[in-house]
Short mmCIF file of C-alpha atoms and ligand atoms in Angstrom, two decimals:
data_model
loop_
_atom_site.label_atom_id
_atom_site.label_comp_id
_atom_site.label_asym_id
_atom_site.label_seq_id
_atom_site.Cartn_x
_atom_site.Cartn_y
_atom_site.Cartn_z
CA MET A 1 58.87 119.83 83.63
CA ASN A 2 57.63 120.37 87.11
CA ASN A 3 54.79 122.83 86.60
CA TYR A 4 52.26 120.27 85.36
CA LYS A 5 49.07 119.77 87.34
CA ASN A 6 46.82 116.77 87.61
CA ASP A 7 43.61 118.72 87.14
CA LEU A 8 41.10 119.30 84.41
CA SER A 9 41.36 123.06 84.19
CA PHE A 10 45.15 122.81 83.77
CA ALA A 11 44.70 120.27 80.95
CA ARG A 12 42.12 122.48 79.26
CA GLU A 13 44.41 125.45 79.50
CA CYS A 14 47.18 123.48 77.77
CA ASP A 15 44.73 122.54 75.02
CA SER A 16 43.70 126.14 74.57
CA LYS A 17 47.35 127.08 73.98
CA ASP A 18 48.08 124.10 71.72
CA PRO A 19 48.72 125.24 68.12
CA LEU A 20 47.75 121.75 66.85
CA ALA A 21 44.50 121.55 68.84
CA GLU A 22 42.38 122.26 65.76
CA TYR A 23 43.62 119.07 64.09
CA ARG A 24 41.74 116.90 66.58
CA SER A 25 38.54 117.67 64.70
CA GLU A 26 40.17 116.41 61.48
CA PHE A 27 39.89 112.81 62.77
CA TYR A 28 37.14 110.32 63.55
CA PHE A 29 37.26 109.00 67.09
CA PRO A 30 35.84 105.51 67.66
CA THR A 31 32.23 105.51 68.84
CA PHE A 32 31.83 101.90 69.94
CA HIS A 33 31.83 102.71 73.64
CA GLU A 34 29.14 104.38 75.74
CA LYS A 35 31.78 106.73 77.13
CA GLU A 36 33.96 108.98 75.04
CA VAL A 37 36.84 106.81 73.91
CA ILE A 38 40.37 107.79 74.89
CA TYR A 39 42.40 106.56 71.94
CA PHE A 40 46.05 105.93 72.78
CA THR A 41 46.87 103.33 70.13
CA GLY A 42 48.00 105.53 67.28
CA ASN A 43 51.21 103.47 67.46
CA SER A 44 49.21 100.46 66.30
CA LEU A 45 46.52 101.88 64.03
CA GLY A 46 46.26 105.63 63.58
CA LEU A 47 42.78 107.18 63.45
CA GLN A 48 41.01 107.95 60.21
CA PRO A 49 41.37 111.50 58.95
CA LYS A 50 38.00 112.89 57.87
CA ARG A 51 39.48 114.02 54.58
CA THR A 52 40.48 110.43 53.62
CA LYS A 53 37.00 109.62 52.35
CA SER A 54 37.06 112.31 49.66
CA PHE A 55 40.50 111.19 48.44
CA ILE A 56 39.27 107.61 48.05
CA GLU A 57 35.96 108.74 46.55
CA GLN A 58 37.85 110.67 43.90
CA GLU A 59 39.46 107.44 42.74
CA LEU A 60 36.27 105.39 42.99
CA ASN A 61 34.48 107.99 40.88
CA ASP A 62 37.28 108.07 38.33
CA TRP A 63 37.30 104.29 38.18
CA ALA A 64 33.53 104.35 37.57
CA LYS A 65 33.83 107.06 34.93
CA TRP A 66 36.96 105.94 33.11
CA GLY A 67 37.52 102.25 33.67
CA VAL A 68 40.95 101.32 32.38
CA GLU A 69 41.38 104.74 30.78
CA GLY A 70 41.79 106.07 34.32
CA HIS A 71 45.43 104.98 34.24
CA PHE A 72 46.06 108.06 32.12
CA GLU A 73 42.78 110.03 32.18
CA ALA A 74 41.82 110.04 35.86
CA HIS A 75 42.10 113.39 37.63
CA ASN A 76 45.19 111.90 39.30
CA PRO A 77 46.35 109.41 36.65
CA TRP A 78 46.98 106.03 38.27
CA PHE A 79 50.02 105.36 36.10
CA SER A 80 51.96 107.94 38.09
CA TYR A 81 49.80 108.16 41.24
CA HIS A 82 52.62 107.09 43.55
CA GLU A 83 54.63 110.13 42.46
CA LEU A 84 52.08 112.37 44.21
CA LEU A 85 53.17 110.95 47.56
CA THR A 86 56.93 110.95 47.19
CA SER A 87 58.07 114.39 48.22
CA LYS A 88 55.68 114.59 51.18
CA ALA A 89 56.89 111.20 52.42
CA ALA A 90 60.53 112.10 51.76
CA LYS A 91 60.15 115.16 53.97
CA ILE A 92 58.90 113.03 56.86
CA VAL A 93 61.93 110.71 56.76
CA GLY A 94 64.52 113.33 55.79
CA ALA A 95 65.39 111.97 52.36
CA LEU A 96 65.78 113.19 48.81
CA ASP A 97 62.71 112.60 46.66
CA LYS A 98 64.52 110.09 44.47
CA GLU A 99 65.47 108.05 47.53
CA VAL A 100 61.84 107.32 48.46
CA VAL A 101 58.98 105.34 47.00
CA ILE A 102 55.61 104.40 48.46
CA THR A 103 54.78 100.84 47.50
CA HIS A 104 53.84 97.34 48.76
CA SER A 105 53.64 96.52 52.47
CA LEU A 106 56.29 96.81 55.17
CA THR A 107 57.43 93.20 55.55
CA THR A 108 57.46 92.81 51.77
CA ASN A 109 59.67 95.86 51.47
CA LEU A 110 62.03 94.61 54.17
CA HIS A 111 62.48 91.40 52.19
CA LEU A 112 63.01 93.24 48.91
CA LEU A 113 65.59 95.49 50.53
CA MET A 114 67.40 92.57 52.14
CA VAL A 115 67.61 90.90 48.74
CA SER A 116 69.68 93.90 47.68
CA PHE A 117 71.45 94.71 50.93
CA TYR A 118 72.02 91.46 52.80
CA ARG A 119 74.88 90.02 50.74
CA PRO A 120 76.71 87.62 53.05
CA GLU A 121 80.13 86.58 51.90
CA GLY A 122 82.82 84.45 53.56
CA LYS A 123 83.31 85.44 57.16
CA ARG A 124 80.95 88.42 56.88
CA PHE A 125 77.49 86.85 57.06
CA LYS A 126 75.82 88.05 60.26
CA ILE A 127 72.84 90.33 60.75
CA LEU A 128 72.88 92.45 63.89
CA CYS A 129 69.45 93.39 65.26
CA GLU A 130 67.84 94.37 68.53
CA GLY A 131 66.69 91.60 70.87
CA LYS A 132 62.89 91.22 70.93
CA ALA A 133 62.47 92.77 67.51
CA PHE A 134 58.91 92.90 66.21
CA PRO A 135 57.92 89.31 65.30
CA SER A 136 57.50 89.98 61.59
CA ASP A 137 61.04 91.37 61.47
CA GLN A 138 62.36 88.33 63.34
CA TYR A 139 60.71 85.99 60.84
CA ALA A 140 61.95 88.06 57.92
CA LEU A 141 65.53 87.93 59.23
CA GLU A 142 65.35 84.23 60.03
CA SER A 143 64.08 83.35 56.60
CA GLN A 144 66.63 85.58 54.86
CA VAL A 145 69.60 83.96 56.59
CA LYS A 146 68.18 80.48 55.88
CA PHE A 147 67.65 81.48 52.27
CA HIS A 148 71.41 82.09 52.08
CA GLY A 149 72.12 78.73 53.74
CA TYR A 150 72.89 79.85 57.30
CA GLU A 151 71.38 78.89 60.63
CA PRO A 152 69.65 81.76 62.44
CA LYS A 153 71.49 80.89 65.67
CA ASP A 154 74.83 81.44 63.91
CA ALA A 155 73.89 84.34 61.68
CA ILE A 156 71.57 86.50 63.79
CA LEU A 157 73.28 88.59 66.41
CA GLU A 158 70.74 90.04 68.83
CA ILE A 159 71.55 92.78 71.31
CA PHE A 160 69.49 92.51 74.50
CA PRO A 161 69.13 94.77 77.51
CA ARG A 162 71.51 93.88 80.32
CA GLU A 163 70.31 91.64 83.13
CA GLY A 164 67.73 93.48 85.22
CA GLU A 165 67.35 96.32 82.68
CA HIS A 166 64.61 97.00 80.15
CA LEU A 167 66.37 99.15 77.59
CA ILE A 168 69.18 98.30 75.24
CA ARG A 169 72.31 100.31 75.94
CA GLU A 170 73.55 101.96 72.79
CA GLU A 171 77.09 101.48 74.04
CA ASP A 172 76.45 97.72 73.86
CA ILE A 173 75.33 97.99 70.24
CA LEU A 174 78.37 100.05 69.34
CA ALA A 175 80.75 97.76 71.25
CA THR A 176 79.37 94.69 69.47
CA ILE A 177 79.75 96.37 66.10
CA GLU A 178 83.32 97.19 66.95
CA ALA A 179 84.17 93.76 68.35
CA GLN A 180 82.49 91.64 65.68
CA GLY A 181 82.40 94.14 62.82
CA ASP A 182 84.26 91.96 60.33
CA GLU A 183 81.55 89.29 60.66
CA ILE A 184 78.57 91.62 60.30
CA ALA A 185 77.08 91.91 56.83
CA LEU A 186 73.99 93.88 57.82
CA ILE A 187 72.68 95.91 60.73
CA LEU A 188 68.88 96.10 60.76
CA ILE A 189 67.25 97.68 63.79
CA GLY A 190 63.85 99.16 64.60
CA GLY A 191 64.51 102.92 64.82
CA VAL A 192 61.98 103.11 67.65
CA ASN A 193 61.45 99.83 69.48
CA TYR A 194 57.79 98.80 69.34
CA TYR A 195 57.79 97.34 72.86
CA THR A 196 59.72 99.82 74.98
CA GLY A 197 59.39 102.92 72.81
CA GLN A 198 63.18 103.38 72.90
CA LEU A 199 64.49 105.61 70.11
CA PHE A 200 67.93 104.61 68.89
CA ASP A 201 70.64 106.98 67.75
CA MET A 202 70.47 105.99 64.10
CA LYS A 203 73.20 108.40 63.09
CA SER A 204 75.87 106.90 65.30
CA ILE A 205 74.79 103.31 64.67
CA THR A 206 75.03 104.00 60.93
CA ALA A 207 78.48 105.56 61.27
CA ALA A 208 79.75 102.68 63.42
CA GLY A 209 78.30 100.12 61.02
CA HIS A 210 79.89 101.74 58.01
CA LYS A 211 83.22 101.98 59.78
CA ALA A 212 83.06 98.22 60.33
CA GLY A 213 82.18 97.61 56.70
CA ALA A 214 78.52 96.67 57.24
CA VAL A 215 75.37 97.86 55.49
CA VAL A 216 72.91 99.65 57.79
CA GLY A 217 69.14 99.73 57.47
CA PHE A 218 66.25 100.61 59.79
CA ASP A 219 62.68 99.50 60.22
CA LEU A 220 60.86 102.76 60.85
CA ALA A 221 57.38 101.36 61.57
CA HIS A 222 57.30 103.12 64.95
CA ALA A 223 59.44 106.07 63.89
CA ALA A 224 57.91 107.46 60.69
CA GLY A 225 55.55 110.32 61.53
CA ASN A 226 56.54 109.99 65.18
CA VAL A 227 60.11 111.29 65.42
CA GLU A 228 62.23 113.53 63.23
CA LEU A 229 64.39 111.59 60.81
CA ASP A 230 67.30 112.57 58.60
CA LEU A 231 68.00 109.39 56.70
CA HIS A 232 69.94 110.99 53.88
CA ASP A 233 72.26 113.05 56.06
CA TRP A 234 72.78 110.16 58.47
CA GLU A 235 73.83 108.14 55.39
CA VAL A 236 71.51 105.30 56.27
CA ASP A 237 71.69 102.75 53.45
CA PHE A 238 68.03 101.73 53.37
CA ALA A 239 64.82 101.83 55.39
CA ALA A 240 61.18 100.84 55.26
CA TRP A 241 58.09 101.82 57.24
CA CYS A 242 54.38 101.17 57.35
CA THR A 243 51.92 104.04 57.11
CA TYR A 244 49.04 102.83 59.25
CA LYS A 245 50.57 103.60 62.66
CA TYR A 246 51.55 107.23 63.30
CA LEU A 247 50.88 108.02 59.65
CA ASN A 248 47.12 107.33 59.85
CA SER A 249 46.86 105.85 56.37
CA SER A 250 44.36 102.96 56.71
CA PRO A 251 44.56 99.42 58.09
CA GLY A 252 47.28 97.44 56.31
CA GLY A 253 47.99 100.53 54.21
CA VAL A 254 50.84 101.01 51.79
CA SER A 255 54.44 101.19 52.94
CA GLY A 256 57.41 103.45 52.37
CA MET A 257 60.83 102.48 51.13
CA TYR A 258 64.06 104.49 51.23
CA VAL A 259 67.33 103.71 49.45
CA HIS A 260 70.25 106.14 49.79
CA GLU A 261 71.06 107.77 46.46
CA ARG A 262 74.53 106.19 46.30
CA HIS A 263 72.79 102.81 45.95
CA ALA A 264 69.60 103.98 44.31
CA SER A 265 71.41 105.08 41.18
CA ASN A 266 73.31 101.81 40.85
CA PRO A 267 71.47 99.68 38.26
CA ASN A 268 73.76 96.72 38.94
CA LEU A 269 72.64 96.21 42.53
CA PRO A 270 70.98 92.78 42.74
CA ARG A 271 67.25 92.98 43.26
CA PHE A 272 63.98 91.21 42.65
CA ALA A 273 62.29 93.01 39.81
CA GLY A 274 58.81 93.69 38.52
CA TRP A 275 57.39 95.83 35.74
CA TRP A 276 56.74 98.89 37.90
CA GLY A 277 60.44 99.11 38.70
CA HIS A 278 61.27 99.07 35.00
CA ASP A 279 62.19 102.30 33.23
CA LYS A 280 58.79 103.96 32.83
CA ASP A 281 59.59 105.42 29.41
CA VAL A 282 59.78 101.94 27.91
CA ARG A 283 57.59 100.04 30.38
CA PHE A 284 54.76 99.44 27.96
CA LYS A 285 57.00 98.13 25.23
CA MET A 286 56.75 94.97 27.30
CA GLU A 287 60.16 93.79 26.19
CA PRO A 288 62.48 91.45 28.11
CA GLY A 289 65.60 92.83 29.81
CA PHE A 290 64.91 94.63 33.09
CA GLN A 291 66.16 98.21 33.20
CA PRO A 292 65.57 99.60 36.69
CA MET A 293 64.18 103.07 37.24
CA GLU A 294 66.71 105.34 38.85
CA GLY A 295 66.14 105.88 42.53
CA ALA A 296 64.00 103.96 45.01
CA GLU A 297 61.31 103.58 42.34
CA GLY A 298 63.49 100.88 40.84
CA TRP A 299 62.44 98.56 43.71
CA GLN A 300 58.74 98.70 42.81
CA LEU A 301 57.25 95.45 41.62
CA SER A 302 53.63 96.17 40.86
CA ASN A 303 51.29 98.89 39.76
CA ALA A 304 50.07 100.84 42.74
CA PRO A 305 47.02 99.90 44.87
CA ILE A 306 45.29 103.21 44.25
CA LEU A 307 42.74 103.13 47.10
CA GLY A 308 45.43 102.55 49.73
CA MET A 309 47.61 105.17 48.06
CA ALA A 310 44.71 107.65 48.20
CA ALA A 311 44.33 107.08 51.94
CA HIS A 312 48.04 107.71 52.41
CA LEU A 313 47.97 110.83 50.25
CA ALA A 314 45.10 112.24 52.32
CA SER A 315 47.09 111.77 55.51
CA LEU A 316 50.30 113.12 54.01
CA THR A 317 48.53 116.39 53.20
CA ILE A 318 47.99 116.82 56.95
CA PHE A 319 51.64 116.08 57.76
CA ASP A 320 52.63 118.50 55.03
CA GLU A 321 50.50 121.27 56.51
CA VAL A 322 51.68 120.73 60.08
CA GLY A 323 55.30 119.63 59.59
CA MET A 324 57.38 117.34 61.79
CA PRO A 325 58.91 120.15 63.93
CA ALA A 326 55.47 121.19 65.26
CA ILE A 327 54.48 117.56 65.73
CA SER A 328 57.70 116.89 67.66
CA GLN A 329 57.16 119.86 69.93
CA LYS A 330 53.69 118.75 70.95
CA ARG A 331 54.74 115.09 71.15
CA ASP A 332 57.42 115.89 73.72
CA ASP A 333 55.14 118.05 75.82
CA LEU A 334 52.11 115.77 75.69
CA THR A 335 54.23 112.69 76.45
CA ALA A 336 55.88 114.48 79.37
CA TYR A 337 52.43 115.39 80.72
CA LEU A 338 51.36 111.75 80.42
CA GLU A 339 54.50 110.72 82.29
CA PHE A 340 53.68 113.23 85.02
CA ILE A 341 50.09 111.97 85.31
CA ILE A 342 51.18 108.32 85.54
CA HIS A 343 53.62 109.15 88.30
CA ALA A 344 50.94 111.15 90.11
CA ILE A 345 48.51 108.20 89.99
CA SER A 346 51.24 105.75 90.96
CA SER A 347 52.37 107.72 93.99
CA SER A 348 48.79 108.20 95.24
CA SER A 349 48.10 104.44 95.32
CA GLU A 350 49.54 101.79 97.60
CA LYS A 351 48.35 98.94 95.43
CA VAL A 352 50.41 99.69 92.38
CA ASP A 353 53.78 100.88 91.25
CA PHE A 354 53.79 102.03 87.66
CA GLU A 355 57.30 101.82 86.28
CA ILE A 356 57.76 103.56 82.95
CA ILE A 357 60.31 101.51 81.03
CA THR A 358 60.48 103.93 78.10
CA PRO A 359 63.48 106.29 78.39
CA ARG A 360 62.91 109.37 80.56
CA ASP A 361 65.07 111.40 78.20
CA LYS A 362 62.80 112.91 75.55
CA THR A 363 65.52 112.68 72.91
CA LYS A 364 65.47 108.91 73.37
CA ARG A 365 61.78 108.31 72.80
CA GLY A 366 58.79 109.25 70.67
CA ALA A 367 55.12 109.46 71.62
CA GLN A 368 54.89 106.10 73.35
CA LEU A 369 55.20 105.21 77.02
CA SER A 370 55.39 101.56 78.05
CA ILE A 371 54.32 101.03 81.64
CA LEU A 372 55.12 98.04 83.80
CA ALA A 373 52.24 97.70 86.24
CA HIS A 374 53.92 96.17 89.29
CA GLY A 375 51.39 94.60 91.62
CA GLN A 376 48.69 94.48 88.94
CA GLY A 377 47.75 92.04 86.23
CA LYS A 378 45.53 91.86 83.19
CA ASP A 379 42.52 92.82 85.36
CA LEU A 380 43.82 96.36 85.50
CA PHE A 381 44.03 96.52 81.74
CA ASP A 382 40.59 94.97 81.31
CA ALA A 383 39.07 97.51 83.69
CA LEU A 384 40.85 100.29 81.81
CA SER A 385 39.45 99.01 78.51
CA ALA A 386 35.97 98.71 80.01
CA SER A 387 36.20 102.38 80.95
CA GLY A 388 36.71 103.34 77.29
CA VAL A 389 40.50 103.61 77.12
CA VAL A 390 41.97 102.02 73.99
CA ALA A 391 45.53 101.01 74.86
CA ASP A 392 47.67 97.96 74.26
CA TRP A 393 48.59 95.11 76.60
CA ARG A 394 51.67 92.90 76.31
CA GLU A 395 52.37 89.94 78.56
CA PRO A 396 53.32 89.75 81.37
CA ASN A 397 52.15 93.20 82.51
CA VAL A 398 53.14 95.98 80.14
CA ILE A 399 50.66 98.62 79.01
CA ARG A 400 51.69 100.60 75.95
CA ILE A 401 50.11 103.97 75.43
CA ALA A 402 50.79 106.47 72.72
CA PRO A 403 49.31 109.97 72.75
CA ALA A 404 49.36 111.02 69.08
CA PRO A 405 50.16 114.73 68.78
CA LEU A 406 47.88 115.27 65.79
CA TYR A 407 44.69 114.23 67.54
CA ASN A 408 45.23 113.56 71.23
CA SER A 409 44.71 116.32 73.76
CA TYR A 410 45.97 117.21 77.21
CA GLU A 411 42.43 116.61 78.39
CA ASP A 412 42.68 113.03 77.04
CA VAL A 413 45.76 112.59 79.20
CA TYR A 414 44.03 113.98 82.29
CA HIS A 415 40.97 111.73 81.82
CA PHE A 416 43.23 108.76 81.16
CA GLY A 417 44.78 109.34 84.58
CA GLN A 418 41.36 109.37 86.21
CA ARG A 419 40.31 106.15 84.48
CA LEU A 420 43.66 104.52 85.27
CA LYS A 421 43.23 105.37 88.93
CA ALA A 422 39.71 103.92 88.96
CA ALA A 423 40.94 100.73 87.23
CA ILE A 424 43.51 99.85 89.89
CA CYS A 425 42.45 96.56 91.45
C1 LIG X 1 53.90 97.16 62.76
C2 LIG X 1 55.19 96.54 62.44
C3 LIG X 1 55.32 95.60 61.41
C4 LIG X 1 54.13 95.14 60.62
O1 LIG X 1 54.47 94.66 59.36
P1 LIG X 1 53.41 94.59 58.19
O2 LIG X 1 54.16 94.01 57.06
O3 LIG X 1 52.91 95.98 57.95
O4 LIG X 1 52.28 93.71 58.64
C5 LIG X 1 56.58 95.11 61.13
N1 LIG X 1 57.67 95.51 61.85
C6 LIG X 1 57.56 96.40 62.85
C7 LIG X 1 58.78 96.83 63.61
C8 LIG X 1 56.33 96.94 63.19
O5 LIG X 1 56.23 97.80 64.19
#
């Protein structure tokens, strides 16, 4: 868009027209700084919704009142508490209710899903992933292939950006799937890359993977609550995501798991089991012989951590009220304004060239922009932090910023530009 302006009254006018503006007051903004904090790290830890406290207090009060009887007698009985979250979470990722369960943590869920879906056999033993995947995913993949007796260097097929480029070309992913398809057991990619903010075309990667005979899963840590997803219709086999980034559901909060219904209703799929995945009608008979619940619930191991679940439920009520289409609309506009502001600051300074490595195309990104600060080092970032901007720095000189549509404003973006300009060394 070319009608943006780098001035405060323009930003305020955008805020006054923003249908989501009222949601800003639903969140606590950090108060540790003398200046008003500009919080652009919702891609790392989303802010606390004000309503979260009452959801957690409800459970603390019921625990105090009922003790163990709370499993069945609490206002929201803990025995089935996770069921309160399912349909709201399923809506966010575009899945059927039975394909989704909220449970455990993200890396745990990735492992549990790979136990079921990484089944190397003969020539088909490789895992295709994006180069520079999030470290936890890299370790999870490495340890899974070793667990099956392979060397990571033989079994992990990473797709990197081409020489001199920052983004992975989807054509390179698709070409590799086609060329080496009969050796690929599993494709597991971050739907939105944590470093560059690149959003992959999950539908075509899934179709290409299936055509080659591979299973296809996605890590949606940076995608859930950020971009619109249609996991069921895209026929994605499985996925997992954390809820503490764009989903604002408390530090280290619970995770989401998705298994397509064609697998979820197959009781013979190998899996690691625990009592919460066992058929709930006979769970308390405590008898041997695991009978998995139908659907994604059959991958649950343990009874639910209720306080973390309560934080997630609180946040999901906000997503349910607002809906992903409205979030997407604001995300695209706010991110485009941020892009405009960064270019404006960059072109007005001779000391710096800010190169945005995130795709320019709004259908290829979410709310994050990753900026390469040519001509500047960590001093720029430190000065930015000292001015009250909370952003993220990655070596050698990448600043990641994510304006979250639920609580960030156009005015935040304007002020960010002013502080960025002042921080240039
Ligand atoms: C944030 C993130 C994680 C974190 O994993 P946890 O198990 O929640 O600590 C893993 N993978 C990706 C891609 C992430 O962005």
